PDB file of C-alpha atoms in Angstrom:
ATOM      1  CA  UNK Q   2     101.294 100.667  66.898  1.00 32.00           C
ATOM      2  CA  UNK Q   3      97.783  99.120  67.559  1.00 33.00           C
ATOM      3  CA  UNK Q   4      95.017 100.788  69.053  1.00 35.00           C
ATOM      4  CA  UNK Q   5      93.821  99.485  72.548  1.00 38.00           C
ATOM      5  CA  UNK Q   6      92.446 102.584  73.996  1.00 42.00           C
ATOM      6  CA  UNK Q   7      91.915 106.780  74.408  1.00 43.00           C
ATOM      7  CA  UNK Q   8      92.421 107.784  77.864  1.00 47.00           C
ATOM      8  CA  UNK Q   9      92.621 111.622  76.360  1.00 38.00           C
ATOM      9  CA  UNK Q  10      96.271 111.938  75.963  1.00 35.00           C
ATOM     10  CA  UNK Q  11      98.335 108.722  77.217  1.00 38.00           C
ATOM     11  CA  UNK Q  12      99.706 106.705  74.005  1.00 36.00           C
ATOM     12  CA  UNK Q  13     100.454 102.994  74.461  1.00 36.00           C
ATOM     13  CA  UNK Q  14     102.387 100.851  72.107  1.00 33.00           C
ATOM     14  CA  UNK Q  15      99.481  97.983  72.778  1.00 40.00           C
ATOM     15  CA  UNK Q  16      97.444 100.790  74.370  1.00 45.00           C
ATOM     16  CA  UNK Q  17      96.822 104.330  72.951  1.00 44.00           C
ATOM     17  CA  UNK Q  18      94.835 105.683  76.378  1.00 46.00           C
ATOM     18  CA  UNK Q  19      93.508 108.804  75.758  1.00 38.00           C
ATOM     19  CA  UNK Q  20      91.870 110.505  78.765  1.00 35.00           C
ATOM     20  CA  UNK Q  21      89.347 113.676  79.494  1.00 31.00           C
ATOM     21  CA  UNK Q  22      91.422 116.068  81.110  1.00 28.00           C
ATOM     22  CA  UNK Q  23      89.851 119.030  82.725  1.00 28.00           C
ATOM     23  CA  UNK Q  24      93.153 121.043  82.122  1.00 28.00           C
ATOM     24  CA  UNK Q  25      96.235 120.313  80.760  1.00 33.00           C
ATOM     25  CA  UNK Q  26     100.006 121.115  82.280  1.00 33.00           C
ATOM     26  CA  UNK Q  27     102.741 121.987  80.086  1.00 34.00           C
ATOM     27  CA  UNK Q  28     105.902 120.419  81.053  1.00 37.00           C
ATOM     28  CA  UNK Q  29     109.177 120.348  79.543  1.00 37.00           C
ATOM     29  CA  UNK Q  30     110.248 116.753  78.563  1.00 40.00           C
ATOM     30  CA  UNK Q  31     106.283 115.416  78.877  1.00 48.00           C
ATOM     31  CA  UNK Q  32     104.068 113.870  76.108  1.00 47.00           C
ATOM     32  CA  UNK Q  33     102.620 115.964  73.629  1.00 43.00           C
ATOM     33  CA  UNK Q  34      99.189 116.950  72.489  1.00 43.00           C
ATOM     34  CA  UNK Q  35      98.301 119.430  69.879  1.00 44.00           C
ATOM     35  CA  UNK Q  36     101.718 120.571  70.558  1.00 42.00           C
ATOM     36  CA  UNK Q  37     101.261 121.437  74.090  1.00 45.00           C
ATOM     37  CA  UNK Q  38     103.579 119.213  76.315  1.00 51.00           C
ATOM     38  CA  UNK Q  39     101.122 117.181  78.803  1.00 64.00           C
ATOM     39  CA  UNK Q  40     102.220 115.493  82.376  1.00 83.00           C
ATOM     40  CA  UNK Q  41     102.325 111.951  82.933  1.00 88.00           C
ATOM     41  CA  UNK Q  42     102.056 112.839  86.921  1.00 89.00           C
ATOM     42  CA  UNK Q  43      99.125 115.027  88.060  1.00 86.00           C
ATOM     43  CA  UNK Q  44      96.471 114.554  86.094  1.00 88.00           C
ATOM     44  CA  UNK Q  45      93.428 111.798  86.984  1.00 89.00           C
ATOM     45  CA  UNK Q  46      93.427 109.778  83.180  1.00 92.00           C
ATOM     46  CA  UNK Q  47      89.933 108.351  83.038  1.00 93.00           C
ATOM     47  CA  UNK Q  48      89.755 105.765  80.159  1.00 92.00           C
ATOM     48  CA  UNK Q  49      87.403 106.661  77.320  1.00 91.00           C
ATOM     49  CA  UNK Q  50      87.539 103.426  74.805  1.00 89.00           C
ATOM     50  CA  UNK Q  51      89.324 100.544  73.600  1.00 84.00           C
ATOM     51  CA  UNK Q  52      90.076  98.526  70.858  1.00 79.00           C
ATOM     52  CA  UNK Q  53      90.723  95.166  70.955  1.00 74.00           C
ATOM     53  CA  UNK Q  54      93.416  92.262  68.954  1.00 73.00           C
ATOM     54  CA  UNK Q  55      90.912  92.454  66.103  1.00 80.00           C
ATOM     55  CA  UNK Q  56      91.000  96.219  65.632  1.00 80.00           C
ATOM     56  CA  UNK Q  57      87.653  96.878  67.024  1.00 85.00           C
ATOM     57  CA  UNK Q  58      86.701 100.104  69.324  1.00 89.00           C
ATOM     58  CA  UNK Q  59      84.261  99.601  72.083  1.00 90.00           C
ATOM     59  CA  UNK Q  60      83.711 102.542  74.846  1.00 94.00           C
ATOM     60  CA  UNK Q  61      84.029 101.793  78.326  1.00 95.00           C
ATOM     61  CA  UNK Q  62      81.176  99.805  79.396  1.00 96.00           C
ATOM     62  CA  UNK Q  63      78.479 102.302  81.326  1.00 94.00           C
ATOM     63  CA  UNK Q  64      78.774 102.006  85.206  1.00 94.00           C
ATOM     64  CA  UNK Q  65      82.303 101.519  84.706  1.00 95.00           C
ATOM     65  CA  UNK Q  66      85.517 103.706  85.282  1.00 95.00           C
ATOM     66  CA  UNK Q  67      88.864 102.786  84.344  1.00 96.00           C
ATOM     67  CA  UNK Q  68      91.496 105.016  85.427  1.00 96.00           C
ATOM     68  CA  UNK Q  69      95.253 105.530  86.058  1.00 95.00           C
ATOM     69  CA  UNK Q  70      96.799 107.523  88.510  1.00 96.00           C
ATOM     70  CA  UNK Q  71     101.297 108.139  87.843  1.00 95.00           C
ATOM     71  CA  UNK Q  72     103.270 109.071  90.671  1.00 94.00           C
ATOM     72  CA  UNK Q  73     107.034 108.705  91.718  1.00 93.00           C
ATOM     73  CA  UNK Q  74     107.484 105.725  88.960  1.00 94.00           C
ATOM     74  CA  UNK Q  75     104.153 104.109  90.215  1.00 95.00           C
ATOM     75  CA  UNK Q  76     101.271 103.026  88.645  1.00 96.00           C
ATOM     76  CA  UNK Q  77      97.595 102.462  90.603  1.00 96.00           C
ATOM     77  CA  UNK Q  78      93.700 102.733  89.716  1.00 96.00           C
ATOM     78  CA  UNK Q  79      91.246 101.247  88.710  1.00 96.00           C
ATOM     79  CA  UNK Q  80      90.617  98.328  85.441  1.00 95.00           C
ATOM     80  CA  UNK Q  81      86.593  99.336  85.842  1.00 96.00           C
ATOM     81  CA  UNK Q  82      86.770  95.587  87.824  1.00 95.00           C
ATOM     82  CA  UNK Q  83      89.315  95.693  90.651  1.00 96.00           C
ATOM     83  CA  UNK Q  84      91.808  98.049  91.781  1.00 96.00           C
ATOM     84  CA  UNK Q  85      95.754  97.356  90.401  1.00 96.00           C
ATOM     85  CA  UNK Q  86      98.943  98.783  90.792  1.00 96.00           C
ATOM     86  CA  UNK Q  87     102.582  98.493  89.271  1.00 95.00           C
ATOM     87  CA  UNK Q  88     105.516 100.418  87.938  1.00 96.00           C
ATOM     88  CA  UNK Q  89     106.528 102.564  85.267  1.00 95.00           C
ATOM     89  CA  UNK Q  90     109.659 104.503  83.391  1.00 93.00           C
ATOM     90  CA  UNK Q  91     109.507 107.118  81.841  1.00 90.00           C
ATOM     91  CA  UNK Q  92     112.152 108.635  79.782  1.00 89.00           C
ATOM     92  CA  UNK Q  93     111.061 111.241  77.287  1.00 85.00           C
ATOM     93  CA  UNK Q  94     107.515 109.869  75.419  1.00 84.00           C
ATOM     94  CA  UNK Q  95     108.849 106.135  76.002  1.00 89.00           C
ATOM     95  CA  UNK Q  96     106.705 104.955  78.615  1.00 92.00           C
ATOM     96  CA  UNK Q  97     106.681 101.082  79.958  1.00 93.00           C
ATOM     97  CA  UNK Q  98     104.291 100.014  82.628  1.00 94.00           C
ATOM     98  CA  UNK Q  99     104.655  96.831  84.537  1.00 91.00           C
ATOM     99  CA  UNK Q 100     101.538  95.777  86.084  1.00 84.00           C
ATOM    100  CA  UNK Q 101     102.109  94.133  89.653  1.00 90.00           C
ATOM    101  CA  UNK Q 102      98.956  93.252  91.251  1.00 92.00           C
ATOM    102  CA  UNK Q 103      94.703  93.965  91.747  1.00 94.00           C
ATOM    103  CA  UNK Q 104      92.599  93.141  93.938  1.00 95.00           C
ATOM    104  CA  UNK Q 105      90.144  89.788  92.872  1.00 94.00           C
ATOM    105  CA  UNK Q 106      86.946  90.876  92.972  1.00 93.00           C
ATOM    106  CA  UNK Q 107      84.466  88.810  90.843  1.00 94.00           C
ATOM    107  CA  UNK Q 108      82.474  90.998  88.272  1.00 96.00           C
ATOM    108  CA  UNK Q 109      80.316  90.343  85.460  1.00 97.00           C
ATOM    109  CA  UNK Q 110      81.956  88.706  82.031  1.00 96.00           C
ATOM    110  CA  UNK Q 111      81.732  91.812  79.707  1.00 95.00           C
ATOM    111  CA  UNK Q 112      83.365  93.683  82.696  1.00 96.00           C
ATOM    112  CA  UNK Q 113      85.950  91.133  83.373  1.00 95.00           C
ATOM    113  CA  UNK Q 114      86.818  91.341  79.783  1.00 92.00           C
ATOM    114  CA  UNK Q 115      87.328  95.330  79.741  1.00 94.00           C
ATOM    115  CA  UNK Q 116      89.532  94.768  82.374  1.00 94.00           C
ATOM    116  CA  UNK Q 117      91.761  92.329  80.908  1.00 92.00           C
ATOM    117  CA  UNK Q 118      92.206  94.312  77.972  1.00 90.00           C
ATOM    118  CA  UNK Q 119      93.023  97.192  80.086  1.00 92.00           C
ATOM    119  CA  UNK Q 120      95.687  95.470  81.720  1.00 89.00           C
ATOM    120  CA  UNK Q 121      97.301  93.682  78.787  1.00 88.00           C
ATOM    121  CA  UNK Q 122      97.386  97.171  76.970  1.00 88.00           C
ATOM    122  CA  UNK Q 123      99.235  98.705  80.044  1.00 89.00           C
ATOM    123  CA  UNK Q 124     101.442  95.652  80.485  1.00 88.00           C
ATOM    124  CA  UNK Q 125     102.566  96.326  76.486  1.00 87.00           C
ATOM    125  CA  UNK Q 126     103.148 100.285  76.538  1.00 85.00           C
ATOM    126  CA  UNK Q 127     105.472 101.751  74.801  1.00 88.00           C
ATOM    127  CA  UNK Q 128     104.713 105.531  74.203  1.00 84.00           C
ATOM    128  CA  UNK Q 129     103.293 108.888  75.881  1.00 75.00           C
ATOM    129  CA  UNK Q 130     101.998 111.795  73.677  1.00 71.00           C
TER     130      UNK Q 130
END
């Protein structure tokens, strides 16, 4: 599994998101973290860094904020650019996203690039621990 980013607990087969949380909720049938079971639904995952094809990490550019919100099988936040939403299954830690659509704002190139990665690391995830 490559590493595309920590969101502080959302693993990605393309992606591996791990996000601050202020608090985690144990749920039966959830990922897992430190083996405490952690929702996919509820919390606010704010992404923390990236890597890219190569293997490199970068942090999330400053002035940025790349998040994910999952609710009801949907997807939405925002790729630090424009604001996206899809779908997603879950069934046990298997987890695929399927991006559908962002708004098209123009932003910066360093930006713009963040944001694809994000997306292509959503649109290839596999896992949730």
């Amino acid at each position: 599994m490559s590493k595309l980013a920590r969101l502080s607990s959302l693993a990605a087969g393309g992606l591996l998101l791990a996000v601050g949380l202020a608090g985690c909720a144990t749920v039966p049938g959830g990922g897992t973290t430190g083996g405490t079971a952690v929702a996919l639904e509820g919390p606010f995952w704010i992404l923390e860094s990236y890597a890219d094809p190569q293997g490199g990490t970068h942090n999330v550019l400053p002035r940025t904020q790349v998040t994910a919100i999952f609710e009801e099988g949907k997807i939405s936040g925002s790729d630090g650019c424009n604001s996206y939403f899809g779908v997603y299954q879950l069934d046990g830690s298997k987890l695929a996203i399927q991006p559908q659509g962002s708004t098209m704002m123009a932003c910066p190139e360093l930006v713009t690039a963040q944001a694809e990665a994000f997306t292509a690391g959503l649109g290839s995830t596999s896992t949730f621990t």
